[in-house]
mmCIF file of C-alpha atoms in Angstrom:
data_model
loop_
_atom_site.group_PDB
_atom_site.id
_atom_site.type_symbol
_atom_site.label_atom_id
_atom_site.label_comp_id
_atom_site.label_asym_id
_atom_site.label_seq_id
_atom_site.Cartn_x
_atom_site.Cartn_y
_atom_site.Cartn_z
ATOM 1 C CA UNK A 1 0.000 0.000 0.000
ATOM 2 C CA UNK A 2 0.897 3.633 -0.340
ATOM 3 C CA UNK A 3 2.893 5.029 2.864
ATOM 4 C CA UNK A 4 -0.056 7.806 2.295
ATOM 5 C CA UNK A 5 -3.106 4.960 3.445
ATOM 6 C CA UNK A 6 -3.323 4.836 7.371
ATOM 7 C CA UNK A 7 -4.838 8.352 6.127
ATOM 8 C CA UNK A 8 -6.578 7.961 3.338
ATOM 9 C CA UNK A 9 -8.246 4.688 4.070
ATOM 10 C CA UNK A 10 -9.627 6.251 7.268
ATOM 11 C CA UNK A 11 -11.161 9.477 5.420
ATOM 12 C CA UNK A 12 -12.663 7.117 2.673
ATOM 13 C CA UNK A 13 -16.154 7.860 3.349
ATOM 14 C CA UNK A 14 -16.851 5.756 0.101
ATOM 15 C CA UNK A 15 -14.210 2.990 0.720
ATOM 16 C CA UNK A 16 -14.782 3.011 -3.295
ATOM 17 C CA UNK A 17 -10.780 2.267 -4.326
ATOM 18 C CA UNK A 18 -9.186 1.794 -7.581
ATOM 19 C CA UNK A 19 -5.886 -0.529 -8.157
ATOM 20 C CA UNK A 20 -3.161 1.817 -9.332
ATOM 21 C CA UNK A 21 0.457 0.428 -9.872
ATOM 22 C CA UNK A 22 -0.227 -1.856 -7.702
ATOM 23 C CA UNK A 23 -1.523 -0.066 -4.884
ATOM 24 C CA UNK A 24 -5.095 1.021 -3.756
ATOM 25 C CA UNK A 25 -6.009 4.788 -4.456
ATOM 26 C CA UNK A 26 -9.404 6.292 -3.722
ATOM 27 C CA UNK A 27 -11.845 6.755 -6.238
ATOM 28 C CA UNK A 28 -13.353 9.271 -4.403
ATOM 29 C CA UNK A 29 -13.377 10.142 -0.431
ATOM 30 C CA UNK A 30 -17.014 11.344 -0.260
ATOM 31 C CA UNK A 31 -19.942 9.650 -1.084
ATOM 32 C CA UNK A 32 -20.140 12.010 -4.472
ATOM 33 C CA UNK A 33 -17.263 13.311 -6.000
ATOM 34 C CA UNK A 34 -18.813 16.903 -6.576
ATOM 35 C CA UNK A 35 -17.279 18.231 -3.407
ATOM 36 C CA UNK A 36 -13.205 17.142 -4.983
ATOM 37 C CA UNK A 37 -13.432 18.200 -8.202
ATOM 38 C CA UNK A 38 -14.854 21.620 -7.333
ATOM 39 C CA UNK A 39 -11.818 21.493 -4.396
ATOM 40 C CA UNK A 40 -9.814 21.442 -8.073
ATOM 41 C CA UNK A 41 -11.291 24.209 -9.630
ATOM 42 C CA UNK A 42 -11.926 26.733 -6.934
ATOM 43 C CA UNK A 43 -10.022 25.754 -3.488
ATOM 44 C CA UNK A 44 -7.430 23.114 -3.134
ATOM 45 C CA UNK A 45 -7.264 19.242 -4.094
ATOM 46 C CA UNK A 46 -4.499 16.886 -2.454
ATOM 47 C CA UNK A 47 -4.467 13.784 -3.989
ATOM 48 C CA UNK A 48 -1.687 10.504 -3.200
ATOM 49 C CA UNK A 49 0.213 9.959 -6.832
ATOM 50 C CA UNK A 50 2.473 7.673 -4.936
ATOM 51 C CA UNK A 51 1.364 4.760 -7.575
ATOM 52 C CA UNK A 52 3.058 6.924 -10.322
ATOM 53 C CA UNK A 53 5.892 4.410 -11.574
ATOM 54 C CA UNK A 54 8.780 6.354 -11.225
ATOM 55 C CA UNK A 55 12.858 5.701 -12.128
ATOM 56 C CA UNK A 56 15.918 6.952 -11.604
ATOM 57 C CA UNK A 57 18.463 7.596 -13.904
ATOM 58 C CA UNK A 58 22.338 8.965 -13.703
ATOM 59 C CA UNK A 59 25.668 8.725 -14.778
ATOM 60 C CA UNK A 60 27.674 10.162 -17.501
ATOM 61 C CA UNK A 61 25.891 9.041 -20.580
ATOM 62 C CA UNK A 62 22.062 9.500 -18.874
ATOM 63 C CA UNK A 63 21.167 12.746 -21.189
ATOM 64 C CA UNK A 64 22.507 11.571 -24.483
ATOM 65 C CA UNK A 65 20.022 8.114 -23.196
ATOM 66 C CA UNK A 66 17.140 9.908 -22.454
ATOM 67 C CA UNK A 67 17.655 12.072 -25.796
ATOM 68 C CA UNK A 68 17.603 8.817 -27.491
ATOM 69 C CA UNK A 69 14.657 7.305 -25.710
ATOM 70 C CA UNK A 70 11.927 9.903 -26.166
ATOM 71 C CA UNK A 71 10.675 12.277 -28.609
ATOM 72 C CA UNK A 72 11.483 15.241 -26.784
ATOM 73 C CA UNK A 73 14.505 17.147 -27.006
ATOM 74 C CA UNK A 74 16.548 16.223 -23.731
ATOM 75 C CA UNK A 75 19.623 18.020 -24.637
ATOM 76 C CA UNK A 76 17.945 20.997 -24.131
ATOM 77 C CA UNK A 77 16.422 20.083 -20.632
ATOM 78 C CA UNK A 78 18.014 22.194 -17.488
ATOM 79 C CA UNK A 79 19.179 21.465 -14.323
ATOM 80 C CA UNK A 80 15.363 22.032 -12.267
ATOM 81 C CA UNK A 81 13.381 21.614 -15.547
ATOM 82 C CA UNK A 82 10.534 19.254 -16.020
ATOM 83 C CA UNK A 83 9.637 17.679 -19.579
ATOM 84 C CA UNK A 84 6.450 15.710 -20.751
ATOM 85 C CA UNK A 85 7.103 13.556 -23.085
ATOM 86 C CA UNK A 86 6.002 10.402 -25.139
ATOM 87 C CA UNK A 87 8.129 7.786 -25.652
ATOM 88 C CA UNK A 88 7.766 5.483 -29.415
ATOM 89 C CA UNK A 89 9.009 2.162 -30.546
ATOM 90 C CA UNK A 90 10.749 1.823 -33.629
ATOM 91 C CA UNK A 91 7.486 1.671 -35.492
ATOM 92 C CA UNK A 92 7.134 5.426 -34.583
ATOM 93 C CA UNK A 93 4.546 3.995 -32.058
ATOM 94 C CA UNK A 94 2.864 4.843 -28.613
ATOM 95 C CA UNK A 95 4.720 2.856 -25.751
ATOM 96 C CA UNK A 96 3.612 5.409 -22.435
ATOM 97 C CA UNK A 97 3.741 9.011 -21.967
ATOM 98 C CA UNK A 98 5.019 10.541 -19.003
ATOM 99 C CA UNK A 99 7.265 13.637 -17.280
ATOM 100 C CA UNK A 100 11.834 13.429 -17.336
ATOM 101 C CA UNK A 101 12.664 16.074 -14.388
ATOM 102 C CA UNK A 102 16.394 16.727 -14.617
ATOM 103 C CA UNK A 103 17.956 16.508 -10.663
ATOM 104 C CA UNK A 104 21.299 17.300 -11.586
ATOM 105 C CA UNK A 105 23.316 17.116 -14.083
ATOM 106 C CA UNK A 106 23.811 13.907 -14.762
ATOM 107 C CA UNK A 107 20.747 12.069 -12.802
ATOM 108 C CA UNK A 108 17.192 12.420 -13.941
ATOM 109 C CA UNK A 109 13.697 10.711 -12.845
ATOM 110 C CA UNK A 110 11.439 9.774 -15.259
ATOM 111 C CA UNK A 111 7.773 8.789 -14.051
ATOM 112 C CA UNK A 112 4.892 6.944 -16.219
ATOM 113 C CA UNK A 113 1.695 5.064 -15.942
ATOM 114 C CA UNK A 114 2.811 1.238 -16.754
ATOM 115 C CA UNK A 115 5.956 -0.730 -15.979
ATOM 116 C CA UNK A 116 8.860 0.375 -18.215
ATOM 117 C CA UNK A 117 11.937 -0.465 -16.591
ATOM 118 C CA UNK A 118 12.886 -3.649 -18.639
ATOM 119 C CA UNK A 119 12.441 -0.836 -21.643
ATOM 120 C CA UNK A 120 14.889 1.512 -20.265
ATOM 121 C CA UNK A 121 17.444 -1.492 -19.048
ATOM 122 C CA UNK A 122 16.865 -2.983 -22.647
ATOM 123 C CA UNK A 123 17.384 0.580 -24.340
ATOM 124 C CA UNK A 124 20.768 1.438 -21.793
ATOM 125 C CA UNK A 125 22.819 -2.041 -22.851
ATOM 126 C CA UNK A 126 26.394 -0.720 -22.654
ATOM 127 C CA UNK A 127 25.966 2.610 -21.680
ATOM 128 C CA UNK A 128 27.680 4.469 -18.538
ATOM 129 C CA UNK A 129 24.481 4.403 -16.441
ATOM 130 C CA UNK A 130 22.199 2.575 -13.924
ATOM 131 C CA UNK A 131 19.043 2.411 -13.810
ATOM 132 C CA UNK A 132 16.876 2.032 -10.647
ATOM 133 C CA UNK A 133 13.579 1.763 -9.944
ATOM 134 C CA UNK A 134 11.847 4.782 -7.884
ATOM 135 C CA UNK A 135 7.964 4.122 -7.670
ATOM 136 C CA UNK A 136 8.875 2.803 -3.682
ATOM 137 C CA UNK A 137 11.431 4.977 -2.691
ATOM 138 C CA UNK A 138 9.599 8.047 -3.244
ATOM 139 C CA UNK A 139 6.088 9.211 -2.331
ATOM 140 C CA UNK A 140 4.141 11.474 -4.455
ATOM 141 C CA UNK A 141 1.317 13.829 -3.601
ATOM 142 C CA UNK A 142 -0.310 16.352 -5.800
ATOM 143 C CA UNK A 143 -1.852 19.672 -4.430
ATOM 144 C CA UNK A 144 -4.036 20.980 -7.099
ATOM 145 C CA UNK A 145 -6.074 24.300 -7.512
ATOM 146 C CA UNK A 146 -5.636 28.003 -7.239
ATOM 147 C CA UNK A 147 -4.730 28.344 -3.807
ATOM 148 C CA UNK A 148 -2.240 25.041 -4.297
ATOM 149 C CA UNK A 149 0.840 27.665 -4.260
ATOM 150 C CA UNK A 150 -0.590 29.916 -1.277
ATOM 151 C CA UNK A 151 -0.947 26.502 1.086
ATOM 152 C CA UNK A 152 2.743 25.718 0.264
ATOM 153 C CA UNK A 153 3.752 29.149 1.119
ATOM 154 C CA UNK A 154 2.902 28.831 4.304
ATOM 155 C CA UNK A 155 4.219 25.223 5.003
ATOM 156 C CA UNK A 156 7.581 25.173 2.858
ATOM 157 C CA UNK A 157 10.584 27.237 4.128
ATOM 158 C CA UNK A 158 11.035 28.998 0.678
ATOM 159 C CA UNK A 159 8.728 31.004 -1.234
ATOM 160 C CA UNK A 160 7.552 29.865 -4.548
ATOM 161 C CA UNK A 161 6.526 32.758 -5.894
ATOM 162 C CA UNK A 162 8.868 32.517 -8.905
ATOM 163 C CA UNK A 163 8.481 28.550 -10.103
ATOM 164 C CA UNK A 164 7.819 28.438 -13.263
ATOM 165 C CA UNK A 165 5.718 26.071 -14.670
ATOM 166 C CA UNK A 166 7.513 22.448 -15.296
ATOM 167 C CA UNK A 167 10.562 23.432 -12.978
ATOM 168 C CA UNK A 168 11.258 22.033 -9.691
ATOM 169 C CA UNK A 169 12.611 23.161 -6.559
ATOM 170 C CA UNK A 170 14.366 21.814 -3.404
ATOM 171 C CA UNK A 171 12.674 22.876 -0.158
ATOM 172 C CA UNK A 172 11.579 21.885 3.666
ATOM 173 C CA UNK A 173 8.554 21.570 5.209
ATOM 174 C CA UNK A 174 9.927 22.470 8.524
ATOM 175 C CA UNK A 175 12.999 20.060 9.022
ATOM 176 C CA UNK A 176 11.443 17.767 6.535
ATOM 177 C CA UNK A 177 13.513 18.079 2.455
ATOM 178 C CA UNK A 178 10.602 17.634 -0.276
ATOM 179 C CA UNK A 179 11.243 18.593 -3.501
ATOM 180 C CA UNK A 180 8.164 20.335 -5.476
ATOM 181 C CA UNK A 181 7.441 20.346 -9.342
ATOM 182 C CA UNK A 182 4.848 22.703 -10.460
ATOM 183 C CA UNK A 183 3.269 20.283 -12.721
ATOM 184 C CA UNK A 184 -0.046 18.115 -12.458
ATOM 185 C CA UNK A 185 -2.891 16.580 -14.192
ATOM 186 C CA UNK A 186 -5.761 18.943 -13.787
ATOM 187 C CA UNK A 187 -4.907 21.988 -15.808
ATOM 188 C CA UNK A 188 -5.336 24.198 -12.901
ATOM 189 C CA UNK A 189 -2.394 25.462 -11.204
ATOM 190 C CA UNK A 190 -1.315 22.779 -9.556
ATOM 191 C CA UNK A 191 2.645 21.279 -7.458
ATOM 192 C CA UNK A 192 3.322 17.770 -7.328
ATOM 193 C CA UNK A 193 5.249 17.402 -4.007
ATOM 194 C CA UNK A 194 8.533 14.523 -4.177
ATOM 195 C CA UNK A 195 9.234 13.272 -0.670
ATOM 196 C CA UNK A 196 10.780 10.295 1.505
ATOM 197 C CA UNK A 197 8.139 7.396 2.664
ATOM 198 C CA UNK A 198 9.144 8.055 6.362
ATOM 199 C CA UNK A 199 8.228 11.245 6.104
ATOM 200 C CA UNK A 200 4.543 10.662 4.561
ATOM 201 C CA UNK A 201 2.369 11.312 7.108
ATOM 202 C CA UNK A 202 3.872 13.931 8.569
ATOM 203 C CA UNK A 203 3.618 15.894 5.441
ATOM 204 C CA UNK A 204 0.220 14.749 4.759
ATOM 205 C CA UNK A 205 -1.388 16.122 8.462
ATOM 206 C CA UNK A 206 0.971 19.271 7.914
ATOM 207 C CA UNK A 207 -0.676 20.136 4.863
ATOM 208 C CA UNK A 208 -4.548 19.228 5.700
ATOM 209 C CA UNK A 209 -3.000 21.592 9.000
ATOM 210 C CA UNK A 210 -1.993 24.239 7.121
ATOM 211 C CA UNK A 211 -4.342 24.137 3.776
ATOM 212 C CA UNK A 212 -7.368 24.255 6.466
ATOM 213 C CA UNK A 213 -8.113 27.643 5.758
ATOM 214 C CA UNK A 214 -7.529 27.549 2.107
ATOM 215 C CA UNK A 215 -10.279 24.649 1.843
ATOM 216 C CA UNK A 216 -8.312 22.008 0.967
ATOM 217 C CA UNK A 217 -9.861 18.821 0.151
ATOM 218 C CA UNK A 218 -8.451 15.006 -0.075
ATOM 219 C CA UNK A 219 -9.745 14.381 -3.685
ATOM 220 C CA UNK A 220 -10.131 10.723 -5.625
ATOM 221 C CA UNK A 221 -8.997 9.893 -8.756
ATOM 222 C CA UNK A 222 -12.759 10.390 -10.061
ATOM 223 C CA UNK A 223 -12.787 14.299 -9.767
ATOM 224 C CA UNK A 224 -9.076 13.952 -11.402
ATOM 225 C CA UNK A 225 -10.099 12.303 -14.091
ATOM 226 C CA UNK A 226 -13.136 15.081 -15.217
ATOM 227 C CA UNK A 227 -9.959 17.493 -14.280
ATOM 228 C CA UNK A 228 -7.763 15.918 -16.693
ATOM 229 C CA UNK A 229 -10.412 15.159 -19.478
ATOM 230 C CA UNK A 230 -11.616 18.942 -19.297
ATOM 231 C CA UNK A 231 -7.963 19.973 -20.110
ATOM 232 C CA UNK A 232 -7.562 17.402 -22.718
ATOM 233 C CA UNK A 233 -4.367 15.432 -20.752
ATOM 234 C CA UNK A 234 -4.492 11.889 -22.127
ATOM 235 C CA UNK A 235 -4.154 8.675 -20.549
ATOM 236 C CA UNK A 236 -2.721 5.446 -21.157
ATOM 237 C CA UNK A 237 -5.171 2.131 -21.264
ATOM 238 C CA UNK A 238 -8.556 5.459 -21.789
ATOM 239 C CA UNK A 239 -7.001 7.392 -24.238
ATOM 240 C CA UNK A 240 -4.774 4.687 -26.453
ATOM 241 C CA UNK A 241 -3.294 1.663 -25.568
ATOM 242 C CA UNK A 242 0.538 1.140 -25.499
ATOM 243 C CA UNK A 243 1.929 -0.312 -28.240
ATOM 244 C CA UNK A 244 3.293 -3.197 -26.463
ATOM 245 C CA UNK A 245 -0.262 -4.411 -25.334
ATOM 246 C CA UNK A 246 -1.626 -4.060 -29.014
ATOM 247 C CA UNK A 247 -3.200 -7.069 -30.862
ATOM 248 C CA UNK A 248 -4.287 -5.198 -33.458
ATOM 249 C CA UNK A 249 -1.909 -2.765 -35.315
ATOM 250 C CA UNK A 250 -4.842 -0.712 -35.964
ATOM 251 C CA UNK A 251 -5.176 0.163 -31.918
ATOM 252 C CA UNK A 252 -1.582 1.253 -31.756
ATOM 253 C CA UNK A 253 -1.483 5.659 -32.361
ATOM 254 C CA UNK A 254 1.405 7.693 -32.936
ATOM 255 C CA UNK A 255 2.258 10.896 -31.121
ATOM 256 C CA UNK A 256 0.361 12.871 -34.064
ATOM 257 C CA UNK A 257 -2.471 10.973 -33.856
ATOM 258 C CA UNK A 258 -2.741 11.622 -30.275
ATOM 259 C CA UNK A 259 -2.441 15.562 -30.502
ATOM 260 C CA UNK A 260 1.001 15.154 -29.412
ATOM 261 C CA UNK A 261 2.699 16.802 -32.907
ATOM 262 C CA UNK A 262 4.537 19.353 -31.007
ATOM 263 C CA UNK A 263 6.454 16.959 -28.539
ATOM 264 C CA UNK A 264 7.740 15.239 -31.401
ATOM 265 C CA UNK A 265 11.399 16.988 -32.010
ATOM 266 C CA UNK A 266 12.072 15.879 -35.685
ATOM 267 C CA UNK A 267 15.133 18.138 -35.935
ATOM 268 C CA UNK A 268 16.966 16.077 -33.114
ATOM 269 C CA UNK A 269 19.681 13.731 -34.395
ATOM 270 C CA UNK A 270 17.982 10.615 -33.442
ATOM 271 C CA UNK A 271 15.419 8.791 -31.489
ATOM 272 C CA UNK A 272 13.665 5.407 -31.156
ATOM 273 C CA UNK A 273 10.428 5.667 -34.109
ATOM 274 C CA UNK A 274 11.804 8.650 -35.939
ATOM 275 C CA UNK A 275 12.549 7.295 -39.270
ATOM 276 C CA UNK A 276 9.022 5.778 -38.883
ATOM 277 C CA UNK A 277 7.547 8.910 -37.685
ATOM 278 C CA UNK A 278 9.338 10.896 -40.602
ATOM 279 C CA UNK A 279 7.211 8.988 -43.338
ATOM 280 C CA UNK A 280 4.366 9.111 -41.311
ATOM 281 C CA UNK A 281 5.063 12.973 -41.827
ATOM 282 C CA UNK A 282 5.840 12.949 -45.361
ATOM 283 C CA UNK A 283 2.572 11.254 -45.526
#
């Protein structure tokens, strides 16, 4: 389970729970999910991502990887900066979809929705790097809505007032190091807060503490998925299916055909699918 459920499974009015990445998740905390989702658009939504499958990545050769691996152009990617990206086969192909943050300079987590570490160990024969798997030793929470940022200005020991959007920071929550991405799933203005498991609860009653005023509300993944649909975010195994899990080679989609044309970098040198994606261009 999520180091996030002696919380949540007590405020589950519902007890209505999804399996995510192996791990339960609330579909929604209420008995409706009306109250959450307007929590999104008008107060303040914390939600547990912990499920997110996440991986990290370093060594010498890890950008020049990554570059290689997805469609986006990693070179390019700063210290503190936060991509979205798809990632293809060689057929140009869907696989997952999901963010690279850049730590430091040569170590980088990248998070999606299925299992891809055999793709990345596959893809990284050779290379000066390692590879380890993240979705355990981090937990994940999102805080979601216009008054997200306010509610971490008064919990985190720095301001953040000047994060721009898709760049992370390093911070405390008293004594406590998180690090916070201003990214989400909502299209509201929304943080996605990167912390130790020990530390879980403690973070989790500091925030519900601290967001009182600001109406912050534990929110399911119901009210995040009208959230994500209103801003048109896509998701694997709704929106397409990956290419690996594909009978039919007329359910796999390519980036264009997901409306994801401009995270396709053609210009880069190379990357797994573009030759494939090229003709699909040239049409």
């Amino acid at each position: 389970v999520s180091p996030f459920f002696p919380r949540t499974s007590q405020l589950n009015q519902s007890q209505e729970w999804r399996r995510w990445g192996g791990k339960l998740a609330a579909t929604q905390y209420e008995l409706h999910h009306e109250n959450e989702y307007f929590a999104i658009r008008t107060k303040a939504a914390l939600l547990d991502i912990t499920p997110l499958y996440k991986y990290l990545i370093e060594g010498p050769e890890t950008q020049g990887f990554l570059d290689r691996l997805v469609t986006r152009n990693i070179e390019i990617c700063k210290v503190g900066q936060v991509m979205y990206t798809p990632w293809c086969d060689e057929y140009g192909k869907v696989i997952d979809d999901g963010t690279v943050q850049r730590l430091s300079e040569h170590k980088f987590r990248i998070t999606s929705a299925e299992p891809n570490l055999e793709w990345l160990q596959y893809n990284a024969t050779g290379m000066d790097l390692t590879i380890s798997d993240d979705s355990v030793a981090t937990a994940a929470l999102a805080l979601q809505g216009p008054n997200s940022r306010a509610i971490l200005n008064t919990t985190a020991n720095d301001s953040l007032d000047s994060l721009k959007f898709f760049w992370m920071m390093d911070t405390k929550f008293g004594d406590i190091p998180v690090s916070i991405s201003r990214t989400g799933y909502t299209g509201d203005l929304g943080f996605e807060i990167w912390l130790d498991p020990k530390d879980a609860l403690s973070v989790w009653d500091l925030l519900l503490e601290k967001g009182k005023p600001y109406g912050i509300t534990p929110t399911g993944l119901q009210a995040l998925d009208i959230a994500r649909i209103e801003a048109g975010l896509i998701l694997l195994d709704v929106d397409y299916i990956s290419s690996r899990h594909a009978t039919i080679e007329t359910r796999k989609s390519s980036p264009y055909e997901l409306g994801l044309g401009w995270a396709v970098k053609m210009q880069k040198k190379d990357f797994i699918g573009k030759q494939a994606l090229q003709r699909e261009v040239a049409g």
